[in-house]
């Protein structure tokens, strides 16, 4: 078991379930379904194009409860797009980490343990799609960024995670990352 | 995504929650907690020595709902111990597969999709402990096998898995194994 440390730079959740865009919160209280009230909350979710081995719409265990980003990876993608910053809000992130720059390549099954004791399971790369690209394009008034984001963010768009132990995740928390 | 095929050679569940030893069934109906009535059934389980990063006894998400073995790995361990066979019952297995000989090394996050559509998520190596060794030692009247099992079964004792899509797992089913 290899162990690493990182810091929670921001925590965020959706304001409304109609949009994936998130906004900053002082802390997140998570339970076994994720962040209550958030768009991605639930023990179950409908299978979509990411799970082609199930019929679309079939209710399956929700392992995409939270979205995590590495600040360092966001900076790399911003540079590639020629923009000053990629805000975690635009990518629908719930947790922005700093100090573990290769977050997207974190193996599935890695554990992330926060100061409160709350524990997440890394569920693998969050593959970039056009949605956040469109938000970025609109923010900068540069329509071409929508598609460019999808390519630029490959293997740099962070991970999805599910909850193993409920608790609180706060801005400024230290997080221990454990790779089996 | 790499894809492989295997066959379900047997399905099993515990008779009573007091013992991990399983017995054969014609089929298993699984739901989001695993196999109803089985010793390892539940959405939650108490953290134990395998999850040292949580306080022992804390209720966490149960990702050890089912135990899966490869028949080929059981044969290798049986040879190493000098016994004619290792029955899946003795190891508390729920699903015995044939056709995917390196099951124990299956990466976490791999998917196993059964003929009914039921889907499991591979949750990593099941590390051998003394319990099944004692059952094997008793079955053959050779007390020394208890400890020898633990060493011989390292990286050959199969995996644990959790349920992604409920359904039925039957003896004779084909199973598709997908590695991200």
XYZ file of N, CA and C in Angstrom, chain A residues 1 32 43-44 53-54 58-61 63 108-109 111 113 117 119-121 123 162-165 178 180, chain B residues 1 32 43-44 53-54 58-61 63 108-109 111 113 117 119-121 123 162-165 178 180:
156
model
N 0.850 -1.207 0.000
C 0.000 0.000 0.000
C 0.882 1.252 0.000
N -23.818 7.690 2.256
C -23.478 6.556 1.394
C -23.927 6.751 -0.055
N -27.758 6.074 -4.345
C -27.175 4.728 -4.325
C -27.257 4.105 -5.711
N -28.234 4.541 -6.491
C -28.434 4.018 -7.842
C -28.326 5.142 -8.861
N -22.209 -2.038 -21.496
C -22.521 -3.448 -21.246
C -23.838 -3.621 -20.500
N -24.495 -2.513 -20.129
C -25.852 -2.568 -19.573
C -26.790 -1.818 -20.512
N -30.944 1.340 -17.410
C -31.032 0.356 -16.326
C -30.447 0.955 -15.049
N -31.128 0.766 -13.928
C -30.619 1.324 -12.675
C -29.516 0.426 -12.132
N -28.341 0.998 -11.976
C -27.170 0.261 -11.486
C -26.601 0.971 -10.262
N -25.720 0.297 -9.548
C -25.049 0.912 -8.396
C -24.328 2.179 -8.862
N -21.495 4.495 -8.846
C -20.095 4.636 -8.463
C -19.521 5.961 -8.971
N -8.294 2.561 -10.010
C -9.573 2.246 -9.372
C -9.312 1.439 -8.108
N -10.090 1.728 -7.078
C -9.922 1.016 -5.815
C -9.001 1.732 -4.844
N -8.017 4.487 -2.148
C -8.841 5.125 -1.118
C -8.357 6.536 -0.852
N -8.837 9.315 2.173
C -9.355 9.462 3.539
C -9.154 10.917 3.978
N -12.306 11.631 8.748
C -12.398 10.175 8.697
C -13.169 9.700 7.488
N -14.303 8.562 3.965
C -13.498 7.828 2.995
C -14.192 7.686 1.658
N -13.430 7.956 0.588
C -13.931 7.764 -0.777
C -13.131 6.652 -1.448
N -13.762 5.998 -2.413
C -13.086 5.018 -3.256
C -12.942 5.613 -4.651
N -12.907 5.661 -8.405
C -13.599 4.785 -9.361
C -13.115 5.018 -10.783
N -16.758 7.068 -5.200
C -17.954 6.715 -4.426
C -17.597 6.732 -2.942
N -18.627 6.780 -2.129
C -18.418 6.933 -0.685
C -18.260 5.567 -0.027
N -17.196 5.418 0.743
C -17.025 4.198 1.540
C -17.419 4.452 2.997
N -17.020 5.615 3.523
C -17.394 5.968 4.894
C -17.916 7.402 4.920
N -4.454 6.407 -0.671
C -3.825 5.080 -0.521
C -4.065 4.235 -1.751
N -3.614 0.553 -3.395
C -3.379 -0.827 -2.948
C -2.152 -1.459 -3.642
N -10.716 -1.105 -23.477
C -11.417 -2.144 -22.691
C -11.108 -3.529 -23.264
N -28.626 -5.520 -4.648
C -27.565 -4.527 -4.489
C -26.719 -4.770 -3.232
N -25.491 -3.820 2.339
C -24.940 -2.589 1.755
C -23.794 -2.083 2.620
N -23.825 -2.420 3.899
C -22.793 -1.982 4.842
C -22.117 -3.189 5.469
N -7.338 1.829 7.757
C -7.491 3.277 7.736
C -8.833 3.711 8.313
N -9.698 2.765 8.709
C -10.927 3.091 9.431
C -10.869 2.430 10.797
N -16.294 0.275 12.437
C -17.037 1.343 11.768
C -17.791 0.759 10.569
N -19.055 1.155 10.407
C -19.829 0.629 9.284
C -19.441 1.373 8.005
N -18.978 0.629 7.030
C -18.548 1.199 5.743
C -19.298 0.502 4.604
N -19.222 1.101 3.430
C -19.833 0.470 2.253
C -19.249 -0.932 2.068
N -17.971 -3.686 0.019
C -17.471 -4.029 -1.308
C -16.958 -5.462 -1.337
N -8.898 -4.060 -9.824
C -10.104 -3.487 -9.228
C -10.819 -2.636 -10.269
N -12.137 -2.719 -10.268
C -12.919 -1.947 -11.228
C -13.252 -2.721 -12.489
N -15.245 -5.374 -14.675
C -16.653 -5.772 -14.605
C -16.814 -7.227 -15.022
N -19.953 -9.613 -16.272
C -21.356 -9.561 -16.683
C -21.826 -10.983 -16.991
N -27.578 -10.779 -17.367
C -27.344 -9.327 -17.379
C -26.770 -8.833 -16.068
N -24.479 -7.821 -13.121
C -23.113 -7.327 -13.234
C -22.444 -7.175 -11.887
N -21.206 -7.653 -11.797
C -20.384 -7.490 -10.593
C -19.203 -6.577 -10.900
N -18.706 -5.926 -9.864
C -17.481 -5.137 -9.963
C -16.397 -5.862 -9.174
N -13.421 -6.232 -6.910
C -12.940 -5.334 -5.856
C -11.568 -5.751 -5.346
N -18.465 -6.699 -5.716
C -19.719 -6.089 -5.275
C -20.679 -6.043 -6.460
N -21.943 -5.856 -6.149
C -22.982 -5.921 -7.178
C -23.180 -4.546 -7.816
N -23.124 -4.514 -9.134
C -23.450 -3.277 -9.860
C -24.868 -3.338 -10.423
N -25.248 -4.508 -10.948
C -26.612 -4.688 -11.464
C -27.175 -6.003 -10.948
N -14.635 -7.720 -18.245
C -14.157 -6.519 -18.941
C -13.187 -5.748 -18.072
N -11.002 -2.332 -17.731
C -10.972 -0.984 -18.300
C -9.604 -0.656 -18.912
